[in-house]
Short mmCIF file of C-alpha atoms in Angstrom, two decimals:
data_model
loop_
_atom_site.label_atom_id
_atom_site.label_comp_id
_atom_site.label_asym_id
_atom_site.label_seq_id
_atom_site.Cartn_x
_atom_site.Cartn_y
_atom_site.Cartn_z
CA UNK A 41 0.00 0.00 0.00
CA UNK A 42 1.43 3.36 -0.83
CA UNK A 43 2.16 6.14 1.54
CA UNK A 44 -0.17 8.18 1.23
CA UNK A 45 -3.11 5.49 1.17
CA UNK A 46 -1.56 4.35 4.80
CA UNK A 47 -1.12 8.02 5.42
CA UNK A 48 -4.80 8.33 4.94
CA UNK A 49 -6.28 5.17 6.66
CA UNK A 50 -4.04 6.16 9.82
CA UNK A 51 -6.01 9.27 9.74
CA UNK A 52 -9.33 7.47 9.33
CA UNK A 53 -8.18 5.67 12.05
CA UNK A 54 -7.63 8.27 14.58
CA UNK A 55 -10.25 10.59 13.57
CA UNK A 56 -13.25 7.83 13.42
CA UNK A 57 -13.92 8.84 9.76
CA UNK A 58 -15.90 6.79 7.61
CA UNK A 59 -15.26 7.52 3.87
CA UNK A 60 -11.29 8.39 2.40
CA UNK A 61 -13.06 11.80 1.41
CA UNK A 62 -13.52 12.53 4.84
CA UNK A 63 -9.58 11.37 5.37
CA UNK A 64 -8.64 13.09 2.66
CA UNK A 65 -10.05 16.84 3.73
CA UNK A 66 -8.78 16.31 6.98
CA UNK A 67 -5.26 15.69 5.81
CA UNK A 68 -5.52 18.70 3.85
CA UNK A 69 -7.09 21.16 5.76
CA UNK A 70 -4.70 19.91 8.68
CA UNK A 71 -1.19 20.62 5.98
CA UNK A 72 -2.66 23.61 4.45
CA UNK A 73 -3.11 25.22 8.13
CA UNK A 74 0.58 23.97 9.46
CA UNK A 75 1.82 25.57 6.12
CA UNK A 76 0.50 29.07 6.73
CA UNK A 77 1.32 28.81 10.52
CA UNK A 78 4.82 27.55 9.92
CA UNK A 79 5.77 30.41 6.56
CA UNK A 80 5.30 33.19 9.41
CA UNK A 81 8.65 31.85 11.40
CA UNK A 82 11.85 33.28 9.64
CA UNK A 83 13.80 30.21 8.68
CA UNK A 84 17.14 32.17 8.04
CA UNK A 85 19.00 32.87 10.61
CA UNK A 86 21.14 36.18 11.36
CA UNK A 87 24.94 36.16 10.88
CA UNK A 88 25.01 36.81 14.68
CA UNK A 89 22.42 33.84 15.75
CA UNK A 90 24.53 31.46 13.69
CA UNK A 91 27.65 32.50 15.54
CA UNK A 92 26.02 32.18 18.92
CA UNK A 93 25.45 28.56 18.54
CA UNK A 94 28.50 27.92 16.26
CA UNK A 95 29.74 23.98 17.83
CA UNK A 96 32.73 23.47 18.06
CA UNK A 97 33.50 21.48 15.72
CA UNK A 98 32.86 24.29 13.02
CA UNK A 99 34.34 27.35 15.13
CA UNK A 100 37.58 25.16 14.94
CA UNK A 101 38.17 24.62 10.98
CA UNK A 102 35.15 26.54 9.31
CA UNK A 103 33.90 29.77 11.53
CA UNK A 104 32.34 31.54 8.70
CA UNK A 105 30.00 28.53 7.84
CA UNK A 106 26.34 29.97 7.29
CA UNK A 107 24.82 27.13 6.00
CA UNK A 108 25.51 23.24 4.36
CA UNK A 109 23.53 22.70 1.62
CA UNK A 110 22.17 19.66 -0.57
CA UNK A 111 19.71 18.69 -2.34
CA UNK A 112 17.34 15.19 -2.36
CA UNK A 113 14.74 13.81 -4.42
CA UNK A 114 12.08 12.34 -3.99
CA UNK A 115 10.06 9.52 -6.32
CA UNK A 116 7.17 10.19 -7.65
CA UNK A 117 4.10 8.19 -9.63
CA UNK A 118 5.02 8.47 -13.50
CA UNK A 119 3.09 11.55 -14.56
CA UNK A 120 0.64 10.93 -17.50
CA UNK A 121 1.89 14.63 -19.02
CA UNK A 122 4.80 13.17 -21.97
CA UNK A 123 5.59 16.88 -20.86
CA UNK A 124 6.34 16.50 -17.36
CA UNK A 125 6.91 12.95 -17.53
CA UNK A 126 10.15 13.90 -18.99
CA UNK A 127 11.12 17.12 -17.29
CA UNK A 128 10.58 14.97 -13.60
CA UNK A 129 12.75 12.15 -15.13
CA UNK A 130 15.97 11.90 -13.41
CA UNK A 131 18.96 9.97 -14.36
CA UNK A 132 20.79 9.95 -11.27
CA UNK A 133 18.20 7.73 -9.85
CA UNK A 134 16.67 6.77 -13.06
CA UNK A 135 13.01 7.78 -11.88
CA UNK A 136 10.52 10.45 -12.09
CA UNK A 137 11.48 12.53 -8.79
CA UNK A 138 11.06 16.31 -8.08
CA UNK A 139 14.09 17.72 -6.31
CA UNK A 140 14.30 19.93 -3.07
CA UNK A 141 17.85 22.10 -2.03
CA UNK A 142 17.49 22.10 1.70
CA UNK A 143 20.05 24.31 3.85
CA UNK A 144 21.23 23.51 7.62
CA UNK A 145 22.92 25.82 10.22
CA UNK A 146 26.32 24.44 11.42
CA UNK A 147 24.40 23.51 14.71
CA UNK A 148 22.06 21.24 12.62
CA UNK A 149 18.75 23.50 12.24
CA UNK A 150 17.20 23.59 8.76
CA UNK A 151 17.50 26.95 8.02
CA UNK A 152 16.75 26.75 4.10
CA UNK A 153 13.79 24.96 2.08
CA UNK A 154 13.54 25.50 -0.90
CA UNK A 155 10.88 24.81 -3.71
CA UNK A 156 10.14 21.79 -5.60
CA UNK A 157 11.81 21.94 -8.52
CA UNK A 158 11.71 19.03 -11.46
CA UNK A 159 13.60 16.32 -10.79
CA UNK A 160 15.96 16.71 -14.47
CA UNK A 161 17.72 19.99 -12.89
CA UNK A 162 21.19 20.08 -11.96
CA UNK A 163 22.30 21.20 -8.26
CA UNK A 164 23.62 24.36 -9.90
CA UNK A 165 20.97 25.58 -11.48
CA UNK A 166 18.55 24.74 -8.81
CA UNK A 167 20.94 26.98 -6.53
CA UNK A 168 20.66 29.71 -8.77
CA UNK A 169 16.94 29.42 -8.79
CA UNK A 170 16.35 29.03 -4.99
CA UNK A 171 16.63 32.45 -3.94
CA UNK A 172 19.67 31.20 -1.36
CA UNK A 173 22.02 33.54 -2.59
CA UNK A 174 19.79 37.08 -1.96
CA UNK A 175 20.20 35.49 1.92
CA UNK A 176 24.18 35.13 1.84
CA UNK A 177 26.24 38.49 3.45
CA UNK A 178 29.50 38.68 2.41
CA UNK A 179 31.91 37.16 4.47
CA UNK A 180 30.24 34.27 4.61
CA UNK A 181 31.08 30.56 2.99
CA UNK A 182 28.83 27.36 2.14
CA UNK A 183 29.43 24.08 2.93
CA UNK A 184 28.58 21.32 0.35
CA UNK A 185 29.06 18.03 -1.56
CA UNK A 186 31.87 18.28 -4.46
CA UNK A 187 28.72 18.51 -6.86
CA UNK A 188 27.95 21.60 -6.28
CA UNK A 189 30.48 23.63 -8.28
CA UNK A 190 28.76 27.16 -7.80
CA UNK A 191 31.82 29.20 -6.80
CA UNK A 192 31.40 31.67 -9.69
CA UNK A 193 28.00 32.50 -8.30
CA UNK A 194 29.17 32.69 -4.77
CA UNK A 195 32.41 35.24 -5.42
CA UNK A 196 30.24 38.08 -6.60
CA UNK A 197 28.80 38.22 -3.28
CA UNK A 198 31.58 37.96 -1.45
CA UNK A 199 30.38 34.36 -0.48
CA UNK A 200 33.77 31.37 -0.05
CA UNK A 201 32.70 28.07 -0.87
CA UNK A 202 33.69 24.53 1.11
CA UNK A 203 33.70 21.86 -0.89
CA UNK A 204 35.92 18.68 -0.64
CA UNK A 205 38.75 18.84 -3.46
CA UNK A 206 38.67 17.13 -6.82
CA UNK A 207 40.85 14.13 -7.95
CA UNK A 208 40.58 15.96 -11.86
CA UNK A 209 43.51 14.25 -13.85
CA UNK A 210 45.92 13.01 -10.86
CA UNK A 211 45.83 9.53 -9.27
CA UNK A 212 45.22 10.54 -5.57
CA UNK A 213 44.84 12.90 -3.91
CA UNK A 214 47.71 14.95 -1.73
CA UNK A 215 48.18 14.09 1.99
CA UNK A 216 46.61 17.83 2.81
CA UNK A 217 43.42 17.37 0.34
CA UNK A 218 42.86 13.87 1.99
CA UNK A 219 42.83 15.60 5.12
CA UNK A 220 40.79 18.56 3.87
CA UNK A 221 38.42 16.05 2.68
CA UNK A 222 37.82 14.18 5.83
CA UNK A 223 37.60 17.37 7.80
CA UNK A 224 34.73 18.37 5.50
CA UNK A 225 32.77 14.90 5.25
CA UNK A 226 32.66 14.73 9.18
CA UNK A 227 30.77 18.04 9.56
CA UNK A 228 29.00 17.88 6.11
CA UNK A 229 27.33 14.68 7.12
CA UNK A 230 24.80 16.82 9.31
CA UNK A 231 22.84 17.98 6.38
CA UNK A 232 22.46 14.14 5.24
CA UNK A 233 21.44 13.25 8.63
CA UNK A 234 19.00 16.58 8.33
CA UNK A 235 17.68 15.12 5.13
CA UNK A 236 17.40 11.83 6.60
CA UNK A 237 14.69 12.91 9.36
CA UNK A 238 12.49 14.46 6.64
CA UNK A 239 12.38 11.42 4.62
CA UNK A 240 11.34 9.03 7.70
CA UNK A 241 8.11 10.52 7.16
CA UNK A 242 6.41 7.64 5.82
CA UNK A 243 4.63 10.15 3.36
CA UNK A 244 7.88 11.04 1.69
CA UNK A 245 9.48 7.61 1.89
CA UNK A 246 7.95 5.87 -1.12
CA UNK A 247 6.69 6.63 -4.29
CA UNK A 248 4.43 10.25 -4.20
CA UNK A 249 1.22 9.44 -5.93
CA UNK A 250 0.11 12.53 -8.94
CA UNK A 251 -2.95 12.78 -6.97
CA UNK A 252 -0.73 14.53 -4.15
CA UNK A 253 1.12 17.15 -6.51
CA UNK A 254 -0.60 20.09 -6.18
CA UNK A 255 -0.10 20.74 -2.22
CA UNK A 256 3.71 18.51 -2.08
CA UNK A 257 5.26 21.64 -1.61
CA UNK A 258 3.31 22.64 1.78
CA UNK A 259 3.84 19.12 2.41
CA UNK A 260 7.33 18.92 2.50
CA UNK A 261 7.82 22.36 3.96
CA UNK A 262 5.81 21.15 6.83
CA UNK A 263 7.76 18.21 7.55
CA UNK A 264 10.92 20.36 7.61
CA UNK A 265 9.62 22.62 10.02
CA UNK A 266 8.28 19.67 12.14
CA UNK A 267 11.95 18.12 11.93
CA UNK A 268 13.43 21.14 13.86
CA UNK A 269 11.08 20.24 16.82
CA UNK A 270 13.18 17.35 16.86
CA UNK A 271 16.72 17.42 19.09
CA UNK A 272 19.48 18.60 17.77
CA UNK A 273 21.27 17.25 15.18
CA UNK A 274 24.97 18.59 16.62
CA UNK A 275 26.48 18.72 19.57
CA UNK A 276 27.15 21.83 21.27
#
């Protein structure tokens, strides 16, 4: 049974309703509400807030950290658009997905959600089209995965990018880029473990039905916002 018919007979369930109808408006009035309740808290942080509950293990090695970034997908039911079905299609995980660049604080707080985009967009452009960089100051520097390669659109702001060093043409890497490497993967990991919580809601977790589309958005920004309820993700 898909996720969000289990979704749906859970709230049938608990709420003694007697038709999937009655589920169904439930679940939705219950999402949109959250949504407009939870889009009046200010996600992004101040340069000031971030450095207040900097851990240490940033303060150390990356002090001017505002946010790790990366970006997930999720699967959804093959669209019966031709259109969309092949503007969703991605071949990273050879599925229909739509594709969500989701930012962190150094002490593990999502700070960033960012539309649904289609799921055939590269991490670049979908940078360029989340409105992250109209929050970045100058002086600060992002944290992400070696696919990200946006340092030409970070400079211009005044914005330093970490990112873990490519191998290019050479065989191995350098002692110092190994190192540099690890350094990075055992802080970056916080925004995988970020992305992690959001997708243990069972209503993520599977394969998104078409029928859901239209509010997956207010879905997923919901179940961000519900995630930093959750204890925190770093120690202090």
């Amino acid at each position: 049974m898909c996720a969000c018919v289990c979704l749906c007979a859970c709230v049938c369930v608990r709420w003694l309703a007697h038709t999937w109808t009655t589920a169904s408006r439930l679940f939705c009035t219950w999402v949109n509400l959250m949504y407009v309740k939870f889009s009046a808290i200010c996600l992004w942080p101040s340069r000031n807030r971030v450095d207040a509950f900097m851990p240490p293990c940033f303060k150390q090695s990356y002090p001017t950290t505002r946010v790790i970034i990366d970006c997930t997908e999720f699967f959804l039911e093959r669209p019966e658009s031709l259109e969309r079905q092949s503007s969703t299609f991605s071949s990273y995980k050879n599925h229909n997905t739509c594709k969500l660049l989701l930012g962190i604080t150094p002490d593990g707080t999502i700070s960033f959600v960012s539309d649904l985009f289609e799921g055939s967009i590269s991490d670049k452009d979908i940078t360029a089209a989340s409105g992250l960089l109209d929050l970045l100051e100058r002086g600060d520097s992002v944290m992400a995965d070696k696919g990200f390669d946006i340092r030409d659109m970070l400079a211009p702001h005044g914005v330093r990018l970490n990112i873990p060093p490519f191998q290019k043409n050479k065989r191995q890497f350098t002692p110092d880029e190994v190192v540099k490497t690890k350094k990075i993967a055992a802080v970056r990991i916080h925004v995988e473990r970020a992305i992690g919580r959001v997708k243990c809601f069972r209503i993520l977790n599977g394969v998104i039905e078409n029928s859901l589309w239209d509010m997956l958005e207010q879905v997923v920004f919901v179940v961000c916002m519900l995630c930093n309820f959750q204890p925190g993700l770093v120690a202090s």
